[in-house]
C-alpha cells in the first residue's frame, strides 16, 4: 500500500484541525452521556448523566477525524462532497459535525450553536422523543442510515452516477466489510464512468474490531489486504497510527494525493479522451477503536479494543469512579479552548470550514438531489396493444421504456438496474436506445455493452438495490427489474429503505425522492424451465408489512394495464412500488383506454365477462395475470354449463384497494367494497401469491367469511404452466368446483359438472405426464365471448 510522505499542515492548520476534531469528539461523548452541564463548567453530578446510556463510541473518533479532514479538502478545492457513513452506529459523530458546521441549527433551530443548544443536542440523543442513536434520516447530509451494515459502498456509487462533479466519501467499517453486500459492491468500479459519473472515495476504517471480535481485514496483514483491494481494482493508500499529530499530517497528505489522483483520472477521461479503466484510490485508515477514549476501565484495556464499541464507562451515573473518569475524559478535549463563553464553537474552529451548500450537511445532493426533475414520459397509450391480440406484457413495456430512456437521455436521470435479466425479462428493446454500462474489457462476442449505458447489470441483487437507492436518494429515477423469487435477496434492504421513507415523510425539510420501483417478472406461475427454486411470490407479503403510506403493490393482468401502471409508478415519489407482471404471451384483455381507467380505479367489475345483472350468485375475483386468465376460463365453463348461474367477475390491479380506508390511503370505502364483492355471496378469489395475504387485507370487510382464496401453496416444480395451477388448486376446473361447493343449493344441482371437473383434473394429470404438455383444450382456450 502507498504511504504518502510529507507534512502538509502548518502549525496553525494542524492546531485548528486538531481542535475541530477534539470539539467533534467532545460533542459526541456529550451526546452519549450527558443531560445537563454540557460545558462541564460546574462539577459533574450523577443526575446530569443519562439514566440509560445508549450509543456507540468506538467508531466515532475515526468518523470525526475523517469529517474534519474532508472539510479541509472541501474548503481548499470547493469540492462537492457527501459523506456516507457505513458504520451508522457512529451517529453522535455525524450529528456533532453538522452542528459544528452550522447546518444542524439551521434545520433544527431549537438546537442552537450555544450552550442552550448544546444542552439540548446532548439530551435529545438516544432519548425518548429525541433523535436515534444512528446516523438517520434526521441527520442532515445523510443518504444512508448505516444501522444495517453492508450497503454504504453501493449507496455511494449510486449517488455519484451521472453526478460528475460529486465525490461520495464512503467510510466502511472493517466489520461491515465482511458482509456479502459490501464485499460485492467493491466491483461497482467496473460500472462507474470517469467521464460522466462522479467519484467514490472508499475509506476502509480499520479500527480493528467489531462488537466483540477482531475484524477479518484487520488481521490478514497489509500484504494480503493490499492484494485484495488491488484485486478489486483499487489503488490502496495506508494511513496508520495512534499519535494524533502524525496521523493528521499523514491523513492530510494522503487526502491531498488521492484528490489529486481523482482529479487526474477525471481529467484524463474528460479532457484527454482516455477510455482505460482507472484504478481508483482507496484509503485504509488504521487507527485505534475508541481512540482518545478511556484507556482502561475497571482494570481492563478499552481504547484500541472491541470493548470501546459501545459505551465505555457504562456505570457513569452510579459509580463515582466511572463518573470521575467520564469528566476527565471529556475535559481531556479541553472544552474551554473549543467553545466560547456562550457555548458556541470558537471562531478558530469553524471559520475555515466550508460554507453554504458546500457543507456536507447541507449538500443538496443528499436532500432530494441538486437538480431534481420529473421524468419525461412518452404517452403510454401510443404503445397499447389491440384488445384480443396476444402480447408479452414486459416486451410491450420494454418498447415504452426504450423511449423513456431516449426522452431522458439528455437529462441523465434514469437508470434501469437488474441482475443480468433485462433481456431475459423481455425488456431488451431498451438496448436499442442504450447500452449496458461496462467499464471492464469488452470482447467481440459481447452485445450491447458499452461505457456509457443507462442499464446496469451485475449479478448481485444487493448491489443493484444499493445503486438504485443511492441514485433515487440523490433525486434521480429508476426501475429494478428482477426475477420475482430472487428479489427476496434484498428483503432487508427494502426494510431499511421503507424505514427511511417513513421517517423522511415527517421531516418537512427533506425533499421527496423518486419512488423505488420494482418490476417483478419471470414470476412463480411461469418459471417453466427453472422450477421450484425460482418460484416464490412472497416478496409481496414482505412489502405489505411496511407502512401503508410507503408501499404500493400492482398486479396488472395484461400488457396494456402494465403500461398504465408503469407510467403511474415512474411519476410517483416517496413510495416503494412493486409491479408483478408476466413475460409470456398472453391475450390482451382491455384496450388501452379501458386499461387506463381500470388502473385508475385499481379494481373493477368486468361486466363484459360476467352475467350477473347486479344480482350475482357468486363473485369470481382475480389479482395477477395468470389468475385472471384462469378466472376467465372458469367463468367461461360456468356460463356454458350453468347458464342460469349469475357470475360476477372482479379484477384487482391495486392490491391496496382491498384494505379498508382506515388501513391504507388506497383502501376502498366499505360501501363500495360491499357493492362490488357483495355482503353475502361467496367470493372465489384467485390470487397470484400466497393466499393468506388476501385474508389479511380483507378481514375487516363485511363479506370476509365468504371470501375463499386460491393461490400459491408452495407446490412448485419444473412442469407445464397449467400443471402449476392444478398443483396449487387454482386451475379453472378447481375454481368451478369451488363455486359449486360454495354457492348454496348448487352442490346437488351441479353434481355432475363437479364430477366432470374432478375427472378433468385427473385427465390433465395423466396427459401432461404422458406428453409433457398441457391438454389441447387448455392450451387453445381463449376468451371468445363478445364483450
Ligand atoms: C447487517 C448487520 N449485522 C449485524 C449488525 C450488528 N452490529 C452493529 S455494529 C457491529 C460491528 C461493526 O463493526 P465495524 O463495521 O468494524 O464498525 P466499527 O468498528 O466502526 O464500530 C455489528 C455486528 C448490524 N448492525 N448489521
Ligand atoms: Mg471496526
Coordinates of N, CA, C and O in Angstrom, one line a residue, residues 369-457:
X369 N -31.6 15.8 -4.2 CA -30.9 16.0 -5.4 C -30.6 17.4 -5.7 O -31.3 18.3 -5.3
X370 N -29.5 17.7 -6.5 CA -29.1 19.1 -6.8 C -30.0 19.6 -7.9 O -30.3 20.8 -8.0
X371 N -30.3 18.7 -8.8 CA -31.1 19.2 -10.0 C -32.3 18.3 -10.2 O -32.4 17.7 -11.3
X372 N -33.2 18.1 -9.2 CA -34.3 17.1 -9.4 C -35.2 17.6 -10.5 O -35.5 18.8 -10.7
X373 N -35.7 16.7 -11.3 CA -36.7 17.0 -12.3 C -37.5 15.7 -12.5 O -37.0 14.6 -12.4
X374 N -38.8 15.9 -12.9 CA -39.6 14.8 -13.3 C -39.1 14.1 -14.5 O -38.5 14.8 -15.4
X375 N -39.4 12.9 -14.7 CA -39.1 12.2 -16.0 C -40.0 12.7 -17.1 O -41.2 13.0 -16.9
X376 N -39.4 12.8 -18.3 CA -40.2 13.0 -19.5 C -40.8 11.6 -19.9 O -40.0 10.7 -20.1
X377 N -42.1 11.4 -19.8 CA -42.7 10.1 -20.1 C -43.5 10.2 -21.4 O -44.5 10.9 -21.5
X378 N -43.1 9.4 -22.4 CA -43.9 9.3 -23.6 C -45.3 8.8 -23.3 O -45.4 8.0 -22.3
X379 N -46.3 9.2 -24.1 CA -47.7 8.8 -23.8 C -47.8 7.3 -23.9 O -47.7 6.7 -25.0
X380 N -48.1 6.6 -22.8 CA -48.1 5.1 -22.9 C -49.2 4.6 -23.7 O -49.2 3.5 -24.2
X381 N -50.2 5.4 -24.0 CA -51.4 5.0 -24.8 C -50.9 4.7 -26.2 O -51.5 3.8 -26.9
X382 N -49.8 5.3 -26.6 CA -49.4 5.1 -28.0 C -48.7 3.7 -28.1 O -48.3 3.3 -29.2
X383 N -48.4 3.1 -27.0 CA -47.7 1.8 -27.1 C -48.7 0.6 -26.8 O -48.3 -0.5 -26.7
X384 N -50.0 1.0 -26.7 CA -51.0 0.0 -26.4 C -51.2 -1.1 -27.4 O -50.9 -0.9 -28.6
X385 N -51.6 -2.3 -27.0 CA -51.8 -3.4 -27.8 C -53.3 -3.5 -28.1 O -54.1 -3.2 -27.2
X386 N -53.7 -4.0 -29.3 CA -55.1 -4.1 -29.6 C -55.7 -5.2 -28.7 O -55.2 -6.2 -28.5
X387 N -56.9 -4.9 -28.1 CA -57.5 -5.9 -27.3 C -57.8 -7.1 -28.1 O -58.2 -7.1 -29.2
X388 N -57.5 -8.3 -27.4 CA -57.6 -9.5 -28.1 C -56.3 -10.1 -28.6 O -56.1 -11.3 -28.8
X389 N -55.4 -9.2 -29.0 CA -54.1 -9.6 -29.5 C -53.3 -10.2 -28.4 O -53.4 -9.8 -27.3
X390 N -52.5 -11.2 -28.8 CA -51.6 -11.8 -27.9 C -50.3 -10.9 -27.7 O -49.8 -10.4 -28.7
X391 N -49.9 -10.8 -26.5 CA -48.7 -9.9 -26.3 C -47.9 -10.4 -25.1 O -48.5 -11.0 -24.2
X392 N -46.6 -10.2 -25.1 CA -45.8 -10.5 -23.9 C -45.7 -9.1 -23.2 O -45.1 -8.2 -23.7
X393 N -46.3 -9.1 -22.0 CA -46.5 -7.8 -21.4 C -45.2 -7.0 -21.2 O -45.1 -5.8 -21.5
X394 N -44.2 -7.7 -20.7 CA -42.9 -7.0 -20.4 C -42.3 -6.5 -21.7 O -41.6 -5.5 -21.8
X395 N -42.5 -7.3 -22.8 CA -41.9 -6.9 -24.1 C -42.5 -5.6 -24.5 O -41.8 -4.7 -25.1
X396 N -43.8 -5.5 -24.3 CA -44.5 -4.2 -24.7 C -44.0 -3.1 -23.8 O -43.7 -2.0 -24.3
X397 N -43.8 -3.4 -22.6 CA -43.3 -2.4 -21.7 C -41.9 -1.9 -22.1 O -41.6 -0.7 -22.0
X398 N -41.1 -2.9 -22.6 CA -39.8 -2.6 -23.0 C -39.7 -1.5 -24.1 O -38.9 -0.7 -24.1
X399 N -40.7 -1.6 -25.0 CA -40.8 -0.6 -26.0 C -41.0 0.8 -25.5 O -40.4 1.8 -25.9
X400 N -41.9 0.9 -24.5 CA -42.1 2.2 -23.8 C -40.9 2.6 -23.1 O -40.4 3.8 -23.1
X401 N -40.3 1.7 -22.3 CA -39.1 2.0 -21.5 C -37.9 2.5 -22.4 O -37.2 3.4 -22.1
X402 N -37.8 1.9 -23.6 CA -36.8 2.4 -24.6 C -37.0 3.9 -24.8 O -36.0 4.6 -24.8
X403 N -38.2 4.3 -25.0 CA -38.4 5.7 -25.3 C -38.4 6.5 -24.1 O -38.1 7.7 -24.2
X404 N -38.6 6.0 -22.9 CA -38.3 6.7 -21.7 C -36.8 7.0 -21.6 O -36.4 8.1 -21.3
X405 N -36.0 6.0 -21.9 CA -34.6 6.2 -21.9 C -34.2 7.3 -22.9 O -33.5 8.3 -22.6
X406 N -34.8 7.2 -24.1 CA -34.4 8.2 -25.1 C -34.8 9.6 -24.7 O -34.1 10.6 -24.8
X407 N -36.1 9.7 -24.2 CA -36.6 11.1 -23.8 C -35.8 11.7 -22.7 O -35.9 12.9 -22.6
X408 N -35.2 10.9 -21.9 CA -34.5 11.5 -20.7 C -32.9 11.4 -20.9 O -32.2 11.8 -19.9
X409 N -32.5 11.0 -22.1 CA -31.1 10.8 -22.2 C -30.3 12.1 -21.9 O -29.3 12.1 -21.2
X410 N -30.9 13.2 -22.4 CA -30.1 14.5 -22.2 C -30.1 14.9 -20.7 O -29.3 15.7 -20.3
X411 N -31.1 14.4 -19.9 CA -31.1 14.8 -18.5 C -30.3 13.9 -17.7 O -30.1 14.1 -16.5
X412 N -29.9 12.7 -18.2 CA -29.1 11.8 -17.5 C -29.7 11.5 -16.1 O -29.0 11.6 -15.1
X413 N -30.9 11.1 -16.0 CA -31.6 11.0 -14.7 C -32.4 9.7 -14.6 O -33.3 9.6 -13.8
X414 N -32.1 8.7 -15.5 CA -32.9 7.5 -15.4 C -32.0 6.3 -15.6 O -31.1 6.3 -16.5
X415 N -32.1 5.3 -14.8 CA -31.3 4.1 -14.9 C -32.2 2.9 -14.7 O -33.1 2.9 -13.8
X416 N -31.9 1.8 -15.4 CA -32.6 0.6 -15.2 C -31.5 -0.4 -14.6 O -30.5 -0.6 -15.2
X417 N -31.8 -1.0 -13.5 CA -30.9 -1.9 -12.9 C -31.5 -3.3 -12.8 O -32.7 -3.5 -12.8
X418 N -30.6 -4.3 -12.8 CA -31.1 -5.7 -12.7 C -29.9 -6.6 -12.7 O -28.8 -6.3 -13.2
X419 N -30.2 -7.8 -12.1 CA -29.1 -8.8 -12.0 C -29.0 -9.7 -13.3 O -29.3 -10.9 -13.3
X420 N -28.7 -9.1 -14.5 CA -28.4 -9.9 -15.7 C -29.7 -10.4 -16.3 O -29.7 -11.5 -16.8
X421 N -30.8 -9.6 -16.2 CA -32.1 -10.2 -16.6 C -32.9 -9.3 -17.6 O -34.0 -9.6 -17.9
X422 N -32.3 -8.2 -18.0 CA -33.0 -7.3 -18.8 C -33.6 -8.0 -20.1 O -34.8 -7.9 -20.4
X423 N -32.7 -8.7 -20.7 CA -33.2 -9.4 -21.9 C -34.1 -10.6 -21.5 O -35.1 -10.8 -22.1
X424 N -33.7 -11.3 -20.5 CA -34.5 -12.5 -20.1 C -35.9 -12.0 -19.7 O -36.9 -12.7 -19.9
X425 N -36.0 -10.9 -19.1 CA -37.3 -10.3 -18.7 C -38.0 -9.6 -19.8 O -39.0 -9.0 -19.7
X426 N -37.4 -9.7 -21.0 CA -38.0 -9.3 -22.3 C -38.1 -7.8 -22.3 O -39.1 -7.2 -22.9
X427 N -37.2 -7.1 -21.7 CA -37.2 -5.6 -21.8 C -36.1 -5.2 -22.8 O -35.6 -4.1 -22.8
X428 N -35.7 -6.2 -23.6 CA -34.5 -5.9 -24.5 C -34.6 -4.7 -25.4 O -33.6 -4.2 -25.8
X429 N -35.8 -4.2 -25.6 CA -35.9 -3.1 -26.5 C -35.2 -1.9 -26.0 O -34.7 -1.1 -26.8
X430 N -35.0 -1.8 -24.7 CA -34.3 -0.6 -24.2 C -32.8 -0.6 -24.8 O -32.2 0.5 -24.9
X431 N -32.3 -1.8 -25.1 CA -31.0 -1.8 -25.6 C -30.9 -1.3 -27.1 O -29.8 -1.2 -27.6
X432 N -32.0 -1.0 -27.7 CA -32.0 -0.2 -28.9 C -31.6 1.2 -28.7 O -31.2 1.9 -29.6
X433 N -31.8 1.7 -27.5 CA -31.6 3.1 -27.2 C -30.4 3.3 -26.3 O -29.9 4.4 -26.3
X434 N -29.9 2.3 -25.7 CA -28.7 2.5 -24.8 C -28.0 1.2 -24.6 O -28.5 0.1 -25.0
X435 N -26.8 1.2 -23.9 CA -26.1 0.0 -23.7 C -26.3 -0.4 -22.2 O -26.8 0.3 -21.4
X436 N -25.7 -1.6 -21.9 CA -25.5 -1.9 -20.6 C -24.1 -1.4 -20.2 O -23.1 -1.8 -20.9
X437 N -24.0 -0.6 -19.2 CA -22.8 0.0 -18.9 C -21.7 -1.0 -18.4 O -22.1 -2.0 -17.7
X438 N -20.5 -0.9 -18.9 CA -19.5 -1.9 -18.6 C -18.1 -1.2 -18.9 O -17.8 -0.8 -20.0
X439 N -17.3 -1.1 -17.8 CA -16.0 -0.4 -17.9 C -14.9 -1.4 -18.0 O -13.8 -1.1 -18.2
X440 N -15.2 -2.7 -17.8 CA -14.2 -3.7 -17.9 C -14.0 -4.1 -19.4 O -14.6 -3.4 -20.3
X441 N -13.2 -5.1 -19.7 CA -12.9 -5.4 -21.1 C -14.1 -5.8 -21.8 O -15.0 -6.5 -21.3
X442 N -14.2 -5.5 -23.1 CA -15.4 -5.9 -23.9 C -14.8 -6.7 -25.1 O -13.9 -6.3 -25.7
X443 N -15.4 -7.9 -25.2 CA -14.9 -8.8 -26.3 C -15.9 -8.8 -27.4 O -17.0 -8.4 -27.3
X444 N -15.4 -9.3 -28.6 CA -16.3 -9.2 -29.8 C -17.6 -10.0 -29.6 O -18.6 -9.6 -30.2
X445 N -17.6 -11.0 -28.8 CA -18.8 -11.8 -28.6 C -19.9 -11.0 -27.8 O -21.1 -11.3 -27.9
X446 N -19.5 -10.0 -27.1 CA -20.4 -9.2 -26.2 C -21.4 -8.4 -27.0 O -21.1 -7.9 -28.1
X447 N -22.6 -8.3 -26.5 CA -23.6 -7.4 -27.1 C -24.1 -6.4 -26.2 O -24.3 -6.6 -25.0
X448 N -24.3 -5.2 -26.7 CA -24.9 -4.1 -26.0 C -24.2 -3.7 -24.8 O -24.7 -3.1 -23.9
X449 N -22.9 -4.0 -24.7 CA -22.1 -3.5 -23.6 C -21.4 -2.2 -24.0 O -21.0 -2.1 -25.2
X450 N -21.3 -1.3 -23.1 CA -20.5 0.0 -23.5 C -20.3 0.8 -22.3 O -20.9 0.6 -21.2
X451 N -19.4 1.8 -22.4 CA -19.0 2.5 -21.2 C -20.0 3.6 -20.7 O -19.8 4.2 -19.7
X452 N -21.1 3.8 -21.5 CA -22.0 4.9 -21.1 C -23.4 4.5 -20.9 O -24.3 5.3 -20.9
X453 N -23.7 3.2 -20.8 CA -25.1 2.7 -20.9 C -26.0 3.2 -19.7 O -25.4 3.5 -18.6
X454 N -27.2 3.2 -19.9 CA -28.2 3.5 -18.8 C -28.6 2.3 -18.1 O -29.3 2.4 -17.0
X455 N -28.4 1.1 -18.6 CA -28.8 -0.1 -18.0 C -27.6 -0.6 -17.2 O -26.4 -0.6 -17.6
X456 N -27.8 -1.1 -16.0 CA -26.8 -1.5 -15.1 C -27.1 -2.9 -14.6 O -28.1 -3.2 -14.0
X457 N -26.2 -3.9 -15.0 CA -26.5 -5.3 -14.6 C -25.2 -5.8 -13.9 O -24.1 -5.8 -14.5

